[in-house]
mmCIF file of C-alpha atoms in Angstrom:
data_model
loop_
_atom_site.group_PDB
_atom_site.id
_atom_site.type_symbol
_atom_site.label_atom_id
_atom_site.label_comp_id
_atom_site.label_asym_id
_atom_site.label_seq_id
_atom_site.Cartn_x
_atom_site.Cartn_y
_atom_site.Cartn_z
ATOM 1 C CA MET A 1 108.019 400.950 -252.385
ATOM 2 C CA GLN A 2 111.429 400.601 -250.682
ATOM 3 C CA THR A 3 111.311 404.169 -249.350
ATOM 4 C CA ALA A 4 107.829 403.602 -247.996
ATOM 5 C CA LEU A 5 108.978 400.400 -246.311
ATOM 6 C CA ARG A 6 111.869 402.120 -244.593
ATOM 7 C CA ARG A 7 109.694 405.004 -243.514
ATOM 8 C CA SER A 8 107.313 402.497 -242.015
ATOM 9 C CA ALA A 9 110.237 400.934 -240.147
ATOM 10 C CA CYS A 10 111.304 404.326 -238.847
ATOM 11 C CA THR A 11 107.871 405.387 -237.655
ATOM 12 C CA HIS A 12 106.650 402.117 -236.155
ATOM 13 C CA ARG A 13 106.288 402.261 -232.377
ATOM 14 C CA THR A 14 104.756 399.875 -229.879
ATOM 15 C CA GLY A 15 101.984 401.151 -227.603
ATOM 16 C CA ALA A 16 99.883 404.291 -227.485
ATOM 17 C CA ARG A 17 102.654 406.366 -225.935
ATOM 18 C CA HIS A 18 104.618 406.171 -229.202
ATOM 19 C CA GLN A 19 101.823 407.275 -231.555
ATOM 20 C CA ALA A 20 102.845 410.904 -231.357
ATOM 21 C CA ALA A 21 106.463 410.017 -232.123
ATOM 22 C CA ALA A 22 105.394 408.219 -235.281
ATOM 23 C CA ALA A 23 103.747 411.359 -236.600
ATOM 24 C CA ARG A 24 106.794 413.581 -236.244
ATOM 25 C CA PRO A 25 108.035 415.215 -239.443
ATOM 26 C CA PHE A 26 111.008 413.973 -241.439
ATOM 27 C CA SER A 27 113.809 416.008 -242.939
ATOM 28 C CA VAL A 28 114.501 415.730 -246.660
ATOM 29 C CA GLN A 29 116.866 412.877 -247.482
ATOM 30 C CA ARG A 30 118.244 411.307 -250.600
ATOM 31 C CA PRO A 31 116.008 408.641 -252.161
ATOM 32 C CA GLY A 32 116.424 405.197 -250.638
ATOM 33 C CA GLN A 33 117.598 406.471 -247.240
ATOM 34 C CA CYS A 34 115.658 406.265 -244.034
ATOM 35 C CA PRO A 35 115.332 409.882 -242.867
ATOM 36 C CA PRO A 36 116.198 410.828 -239.303
ATOM 37 C CA VAL A 37 113.364 411.912 -237.047
ATOM 38 C CA GLN A 38 113.249 415.634 -236.310
ATOM 39 C CA GLN A 39 112.639 417.085 -232.835
ATOM 40 C CA ARG A 40 113.092 413.731 -231.118
ATOM 41 C CA ALA A 41 113.502 414.151 -227.386
ATOM 42 C CA ARG A 42 117.156 413.672 -226.475
ATOM 43 C CA VAL A 43 117.754 410.929 -223.914
ATOM 44 C CA THR A 44 119.361 412.650 -220.948
ATOM 45 C CA ALA A 45 119.415 409.971 -218.262
ATOM 46 C CA ALA A 46 122.690 410.262 -216.371
ATOM 47 C CA ALA A 47 122.636 406.646 -215.171
ATOM 48 C CA GLY A 48 122.901 404.378 -218.169
ATOM 49 C CA ILE A 49 120.696 404.725 -221.221
ATOM 50 C CA ASP A 50 116.908 404.927 -221.189
ATOM 51 C CA PRO A 51 115.929 402.619 -224.078
ATOM 52 C CA ASP A 52 112.524 404.219 -224.600
ATOM 53 C CA ASN A 53 112.896 406.515 -227.626
ATOM 54 C CA ALA A 54 116.708 406.254 -227.608
ATOM 55 C CA SER A 55 118.613 406.106 -230.909
ATOM 56 C CA ILE A 56 120.958 403.124 -230.953
ATOM 57 C CA LEU A 57 123.290 401.864 -233.668
ATOM 58 C CA VAL A 58 123.983 398.117 -233.622
ATOM 59 C CA CYS A 59 126.968 396.917 -235.658
ATOM 60 C CA GLY A 60 127.421 393.250 -236.434
ATOM 61 C CA GLY A 61 126.397 390.664 -238.983
ATOM 62 C CA GLY A 62 123.877 388.604 -237.046
ATOM 63 C CA GLY A 63 123.552 386.329 -234.028
ATOM 64 C CA VAL A 64 124.070 388.477 -230.942
ATOM 65 C CA ALA A 65 123.478 391.685 -232.929
ATOM 66 C CA LEU A 66 120.066 390.497 -234.159
ATOM 67 C CA HIS A 67 119.020 389.422 -230.668
ATOM 68 C CA VAL A 68 120.087 392.825 -229.317
ATOM 69 C CA THR A 69 118.175 394.651 -232.052
ATOM 70 C CA LYS A 70 114.968 392.725 -231.398
ATOM 71 C CA LYS A 71 115.155 393.338 -227.658
ATOM 72 C CA LEU A 72 115.834 397.060 -228.089
ATOM 73 C CA LYS A 73 112.922 397.433 -230.524
ATOM 74 C CA ASP A 74 110.656 395.695 -228.012
ATOM 75 C CA MET A 75 111.783 398.275 -225.436
ATOM 76 C CA GLY A 76 110.854 401.195 -227.699
ATOM 77 C CA SER A 77 114.248 402.194 -229.095
ATOM 78 C CA TRP A 78 115.011 403.533 -232.553
ATOM 79 C CA VAL A 79 117.516 400.997 -233.888
ATOM 80 C CA TRP A 80 119.825 401.134 -236.882
ATOM 81 C CA MET A 81 121.807 398.027 -237.871
ATOM 82 C CA MET A 82 125.041 398.636 -239.766
ATOM 83 C CA GLN A 83 125.352 395.980 -242.472
ATOM 84 C CA ARG A 84 127.961 395.416 -245.150
ATOM 85 C CA HIS A 85 125.518 393.485 -247.346
ATOM 86 C CA ASP A 86 121.765 393.316 -247.853
ATOM 87 C CA ASP A 87 121.513 389.616 -246.978
ATOM 88 C CA ARG A 88 119.625 390.287 -243.741
ATOM 89 C CA ARG A 89 117.671 393.358 -244.846
ATOM 90 C CA LYS A 90 114.302 391.582 -244.879
ATOM 91 C CA GLU A 91 114.881 390.105 -241.430
ATOM 92 C CA ILE A 92 116.077 393.410 -239.970
ATOM 93 C CA GLU A 93 113.245 395.446 -241.451
ATOM 94 C CA GLY A 94 110.863 392.755 -240.209
ATOM 95 C CA LEU A 95 111.992 393.759 -236.721
ATOM 96 C CA MET A 96 111.091 397.362 -237.653
ATOM 97 C CA ALA A 97 114.749 398.360 -237.421
ATOM 98 C CA ILE A 98 116.633 400.354 -240.066
ATOM 99 C CA VAL A 99 119.417 399.012 -242.264
ATOM 100 C CA ALA A 100 122.472 401.274 -242.511
ATOM 101 C CA ARG A 101 124.704 400.050 -245.332
ATOM 102 C CA ALA A 102 128.431 400.433 -244.660
ATOM 103 C CA ASP A 103 131.711 398.561 -244.716
ATOM 104 C CA ALA A 104 133.127 399.033 -241.223
ATOM 105 C CA THR A 105 136.679 398.841 -242.570
ATOM 106 C CA ASP A 106 135.969 401.896 -244.757
ATOM 107 C CA ARG A 107 136.022 404.970 -242.500
ATOM 108 C CA ALA A 108 134.216 407.174 -245.019
ATOM 109 C CA SER A 109 131.211 404.846 -245.196
ATOM 110 C CA VAL A 110 131.121 404.576 -241.402
ATOM 111 C CA ASP A 111 131.183 408.364 -241.060
ATOM 112 C CA LYS A 112 128.302 408.588 -243.529
ATOM 113 C CA VAL A 113 126.164 406.283 -241.384
ATOM 114 C CA PHE A 114 126.684 408.508 -238.354
ATOM 115 C CA ALA A 115 126.047 411.647 -240.400
ATOM 116 C CA ASP A 116 122.734 410.231 -241.662
ATOM 117 C CA ILE A 117 121.429 409.667 -238.115
ATOM 118 C CA GLU A 118 120.449 412.866 -236.335
ATOM 119 C CA GLU A 119 121.507 411.705 -232.874
ATOM 120 C CA VAL A 120 123.082 408.486 -231.619
ATOM 121 C CA ASP A 121 122.742 407.772 -227.912
ATOM 122 C CA ALA A 122 124.611 404.477 -227.861
ATOM 123 C CA VAL A 123 126.504 402.070 -230.104
ATOM 124 C CA ILE A 124 126.762 398.296 -229.711
ATOM 125 C CA SER A 125 129.373 396.538 -231.829
ATOM 126 C CA SER A 126 129.897 392.809 -232.243
ATOM 127 C CA ILE A 127 131.847 393.238 -235.489
ATOM 128 C CA GLY A 128 134.281 390.410 -236.120
ATOM 129 C CA GLY A 129 136.418 388.993 -238.892
ATOM 130 C CA SER A 130 138.096 385.607 -239.283
ATOM 131 C CA THR A 131 141.475 384.092 -238.547
ATOM 132 C CA LYS A 132 142.250 384.459 -242.272
ATOM 133 C CA ASP A 133 141.252 388.119 -242.366
ATOM 134 C CA PRO A 134 140.797 389.729 -238.936
ATOM 135 C CA THR A 135 140.850 393.293 -240.295
ATOM 136 C CA ALA A 136 137.290 393.956 -239.157
ATOM 137 C CA ASP A 137 138.202 393.058 -235.569
ATOM 138 C CA SER A 138 140.599 395.994 -235.332
ATOM 139 C CA THR A 139 140.099 398.477 -238.171
ATOM 140 C CA GLY A 140 136.355 397.902 -238.432
ATOM 141 C CA ASN A 141 135.687 398.341 -234.724
ATOM 142 C CA ILE A 142 138.138 401.224 -234.368
ATOM 143 C CA ASN A 143 136.464 403.115 -237.225
ATOM 144 C CA VAL A 144 133.101 402.757 -235.493
ATOM 145 C CA ILE A 145 134.574 403.656 -232.085
ATOM 146 C CA GLU A 146 136.231 406.844 -233.354
ATOM 147 C CA ALA A 147 133.157 407.898 -235.340
ATOM 148 C CA ALA A 148 130.983 407.338 -232.264
ATOM 149 C CA ALA A 149 133.255 409.477 -230.090
ATOM 150 C CA ALA A 150 133.194 412.263 -232.695
ATOM 151 C CA LYS A 151 129.384 412.065 -232.856
ATOM 152 C CA GLY A 152 128.995 412.537 -229.105
ATOM 153 C CA VAL A 153 127.680 409.057 -228.336
ATOM 154 C CA LYS A 154 127.069 408.494 -224.629
ATOM 155 C CA LYS A 155 127.931 404.822 -224.320
ATOM 156 C CA PHE A 156 129.688 402.201 -226.420
ATOM 157 C CA ILE A 157 129.310 398.455 -225.855
ATOM 158 C CA LEU A 158 132.052 396.405 -227.520
ATOM 159 C CA VAL A 159 131.699 392.639 -227.814
ATOM 160 C CA THR A 160 135.131 391.045 -228.278
ATOM 161 C CA SER A 161 136.309 387.586 -227.146
ATOM 162 C CA ILE A 162 137.674 385.480 -224.343
ATOM 163 C CA GLY A 163 141.437 385.568 -224.678
ATOM 164 C CA CYS A 164 141.623 389.347 -225.050
ATOM 165 C CA GLY A 165 143.480 391.521 -222.575
ATOM 166 C CA ASP A 166 143.932 390.047 -219.108
ATOM 167 C CA SER A 167 141.943 386.935 -220.095
ATOM 168 C CA LYS A 168 144.706 385.808 -222.483
ATOM 169 C CA ASP A 169 145.507 382.714 -220.420
ATOM 170 C CA ALA A 170 141.876 381.631 -219.949
ATOM 171 C CA PRO A 171 141.483 379.479 -223.085
ATOM 172 C CA GLY A 172 144.872 377.803 -222.733
ATOM 173 C CA GLU A 173 147.960 378.012 -224.895
ATOM 174 C CA GLN A 174 146.786 375.765 -227.758
ATOM 175 C CA VAL A 175 143.450 377.484 -228.157
ATOM 176 C CA TYR A 176 145.025 380.921 -227.926
ATOM 177 C CA LYS A 177 147.425 380.024 -230.735
ATOM 178 C CA VAL A 178 144.545 379.132 -233.036
ATOM 179 C CA LEU A 179 142.695 382.350 -232.253
ATOM 180 C CA GLU A 180 145.718 384.636 -231.921
ATOM 181 C CA PRO A 181 145.307 386.477 -235.262
ATOM 182 C CA VAL A 182 141.788 387.525 -234.269
ATOM 183 C CA LEU A 183 142.463 388.161 -230.585
ATOM 184 C CA LEU A 184 145.412 390.480 -231.253
ATOM 185 C CA GLN A 185 143.211 392.629 -233.490
ATOM 186 C CA LYS A 186 140.391 392.666 -230.952
ATOM 187 C CA ASP A 187 142.930 393.809 -228.347
ATOM 188 C CA LYS A 188 143.622 396.873 -230.495
ATOM 189 C CA ALA A 189 139.933 397.764 -230.607
ATOM 190 C CA GLU A 190 139.600 397.356 -226.836
ATOM 191 C CA GLU A 191 142.576 399.618 -226.231
ATOM 192 C CA ARG A 192 141.297 402.320 -228.576
ATOM 193 C CA LEU A 193 137.930 402.291 -226.849
ATOM 194 C CA LYS A 194 139.582 402.696 -223.447
ATOM 195 C CA GLN A 195 141.639 405.613 -224.776
ATOM 196 C CA LEU A 196 138.418 407.444 -225.652
ATOM 197 C CA SER A 197 136.780 406.949 -222.238
ATOM 198 C CA ASP A 198 136.970 410.695 -221.636
ATOM 199 C CA LYS A 199 134.530 411.185 -224.518
ATOM 200 C CA MET A 200 132.052 408.338 -223.898
ATOM 201 C CA ALA A 201 131.426 405.572 -221.394
ATOM 202 C CA TYR A 202 132.223 402.058 -222.530
ATOM 203 C CA THR A 203 131.651 398.450 -221.564
ATOM 204 C CA ILE A 204 133.638 395.549 -223.011
ATOM 205 C CA ILE A 205 132.009 392.124 -223.104
ATOM 206 C CA ARG A 206 134.257 389.249 -224.123
ATOM 207 C CA PRO A 207 132.389 386.377 -225.761
ATOM 208 C CA GLY A 208 133.830 383.267 -227.306
ATOM 209 C CA GLY A 209 132.188 380.310 -229.024
ATOM 210 C CA LEU A 210 128.465 380.751 -228.658
ATOM 211 C CA LYS A 211 125.490 378.405 -228.616
ATOM 212 C CA SER A 212 122.386 379.062 -230.700
ATOM 213 C CA GLU A 213 119.851 377.664 -228.229
ATOM 214 C CA ALA A 214 117.254 379.871 -226.529
ATOM 215 C CA ALA A 215 118.332 381.972 -223.566
ATOM 216 C CA THR A 216 118.702 380.107 -220.292
ATOM 217 C CA GLY A 217 118.844 383.073 -217.936
ATOM 218 C CA ASN A 218 121.775 381.307 -216.260
ATOM 219 C CA GLY A 219 124.493 383.809 -217.097
ATOM 220 C CA VAL A 220 126.857 384.719 -214.272
ATOM 221 C CA LEU A 221 129.145 387.748 -214.293
ATOM 222 C CA THR A 222 132.544 387.562 -212.639
ATOM 223 C CA SER A 223 135.783 389.511 -212.382
ATOM 224 C CA ASP A 224 137.788 386.271 -212.609
ATOM 225 C CA ALA A 225 139.695 386.607 -215.903
ATOM 226 C CA SER A 226 140.632 382.919 -215.885
ATOM 227 C CA ILE A 227 137.117 381.493 -215.959
ATOM 228 C CA CYS A 228 135.789 379.519 -218.946
ATOM 229 C CA GLY A 229 132.409 378.101 -219.916
ATOM 230 C CA SER A 230 129.717 378.340 -222.585
ATOM 231 C CA ILE A 231 126.729 380.604 -223.133
ATOM 232 C CA THR A 232 123.982 381.204 -225.681
ATOM 233 C CA ARG A 233 123.917 384.165 -228.041
ATOM 234 C CA GLU A 234 120.622 385.326 -226.597
ATOM 235 C CA ASP A 235 122.022 385.250 -223.052
ATOM 236 C CA VAL A 236 124.900 387.421 -224.282
ATOM 237 C CA ALA A 237 122.387 389.815 -225.837
ATOM 238 C CA ASN A 238 120.571 390.027 -222.500
ATOM 239 C CA VAL A 239 123.827 390.993 -220.795
ATOM 240 C CA VAL A 240 124.547 393.579 -223.480
ATOM 241 C CA ILE A 241 121.168 395.200 -222.762
ATOM 242 C CA LYS A 242 121.778 395.139 -219.008
ATOM 243 C CA ALA A 243 125.195 396.724 -219.510
ATOM 244 C CA LEU A 244 123.686 399.413 -221.725
ATOM 245 C CA LEU A 245 121.075 400.356 -219.146
ATOM 246 C CA SER A 246 123.322 400.441 -216.088
ATOM 247 C CA SER A 247 125.893 403.089 -215.209
ATOM 248 C CA LYS A 248 127.534 400.485 -212.933
ATOM 249 C CA THR A 249 129.030 398.932 -216.055
ATOM 250 C CA ASP A 250 130.580 402.165 -217.311
ATOM 251 C CA ASN A 251 134.266 401.803 -218.208
ATOM 252 C CA GLN A 252 134.335 398.151 -217.218
ATOM 253 C CA VAL A 253 135.579 394.936 -218.810
ATOM 254 C CA GLY A 254 134.472 391.491 -217.563
ATOM 255 C CA LEU A 255 133.555 387.788 -217.881
ATOM 256 C CA LEU A 256 130.223 386.026 -218.323
ATOM 257 C CA THR A 257 129.534 382.293 -218.248
ATOM 258 C CA ALA A 258 126.440 380.132 -217.962
ATOM 259 C CA ALA A 259 125.963 378.550 -214.544
ATOM 260 C CA GLN A 260 123.168 377.293 -212.333
ATOM 261 C CA ALA A 261 122.251 380.817 -211.260
ATOM 262 C CA ARG A 262 118.776 381.840 -212.350
ATOM 263 C CA GLN A 263 119.446 385.546 -212.816
ATOM 264 C CA LEU A 264 122.062 387.821 -214.346
ATOM 265 C CA HIS A 265 123.717 390.108 -211.850
ATOM 266 C CA VAL A 266 125.604 393.275 -212.803
ATOM 267 C CA ARG A 267 128.240 394.095 -210.218
ATOM 268 C CA GLN A 268 130.071 397.365 -210.071
ATOM 269 C CA GLY A 269 133.773 397.051 -210.820
ATOM 270 C CA CYS A 270 133.525 393.683 -212.557
ATOM 271 C CA THR A 271 134.417 392.888 -216.124
ATOM 272 C CA PHE A 272 132.288 390.658 -218.250
ATOM 273 C CA ALA A 273 133.465 388.415 -220.956
ATOM 274 C CA VAL A 274 131.681 385.398 -222.269
ATOM 275 C CA ALA A 275 134.140 382.760 -221.217
ATOM 276 C CA VAL A 276 134.165 380.380 -224.134
ATOM 277 C CA VAL A 277 136.215 380.120 -227.299
ATOM 278 C CA GLN A 278 134.997 381.652 -230.528
ATOM 279 C CA LEU A 279 134.186 378.969 -233.088
ATOM 280 C CA LEU A 280 132.715 381.173 -235.778
ATOM 281 C CA HIS A 281 134.677 381.777 -238.985
ATOM 282 C CA LEU A 282 137.251 379.085 -238.200
ATOM 283 C CA PRO A 283 138.336 376.176 -240.436
ATOM 284 C CA THR A 284 136.471 372.920 -239.747
ATOM 285 C CA GLY A 285 139.477 371.265 -238.105
ATOM 286 C CA HIS A 286 139.833 374.147 -235.653
ATOM 287 C CA GLN A 287 136.113 374.087 -234.885
ATOM 288 C CA GLN A 288 136.265 370.377 -234.036
ATOM 289 C CA PHE A 289 139.317 370.821 -231.821
ATOM 290 C CA LEU A 290 137.901 373.810 -229.959
ATOM 291 C CA GLY A 291 134.450 372.249 -229.736
ATOM 292 C CA SER A 292 135.943 369.172 -228.053
ATOM 293 C CA TRP A 293 137.919 371.420 -225.714
ATOM 294 C CA ALA A 294 134.835 373.435 -224.782
ATOM 295 C CA SER A 295 132.811 370.254 -224.147
ATOM 296 C CA ARG A 296 135.439 369.034 -221.661
ATOM 297 C CA LEU A 297 135.288 372.355 -219.850
ATOM 298 C CA VAL A 298 131.512 372.213 -219.574
ATOM 299 C CA ARG A 299 131.576 368.618 -218.267
ATOM 300 C CA ALA A 300 134.245 369.548 -215.741
ATOM 301 C CA SER A 301 132.135 372.410 -214.441
ATOM 302 C CA GLN A 302 128.991 370.318 -213.947
#
């Protein structure tokens, strides 16, 4: 039953143009694994990634990662979601995506995920830990980054946080202190990704505390590393998709905030980071303090 379900997830396509793809043969795999599709046309677009029939690995527990997965499936991509646990399996398979079980902090299990997928055109990672244990922010992301480079992935999108790199001063000294254990580890992942730019293109998107409301379409990209504001998870996912599809975002880092603008604009040479503070995985007292801080920023910007 489980094997049949996963096979159904692998072969499901939307629209008549994908019916032939669904009928392609599978290679023999171990029971319980979703087999890679044989003879799938390799995506060769030089400018960005063509999502139609592309193989994309999304790494991250939920939130932005789930929004990204849904949008990519709607665009015709083959999507694997790397998950440490099976908590979201039903939801992921309901999107007709494929669950790839692995602990990102364990390099061997990460390598196995890449080995089990015939070809990987792009990787999107929003992996994150907590201020108590930020190991996933560095080791987890770096394991995925290095495995992707070894696999020959074309493009890697890394979602980190405001406060990383040259945006260190953006959240202010007090906020940075609270988030420092996580931000320092995310910095390591960003640096490793940049070091491997000769092997694959990358884009770094720096989000912070995110809102769960529906997308507003009001995201604005800027190269100003001092900017702060708030944004919804779905708006971040929309920017991730835009970054994936555009070569103008190759080897760029940048900032994204919600504003009155009605459209998202991708500008060559800019970096995008979601300019708000990350509230997830923090103790309640820290959440309240940062939430109050973020609210003042939003009111000041109105």
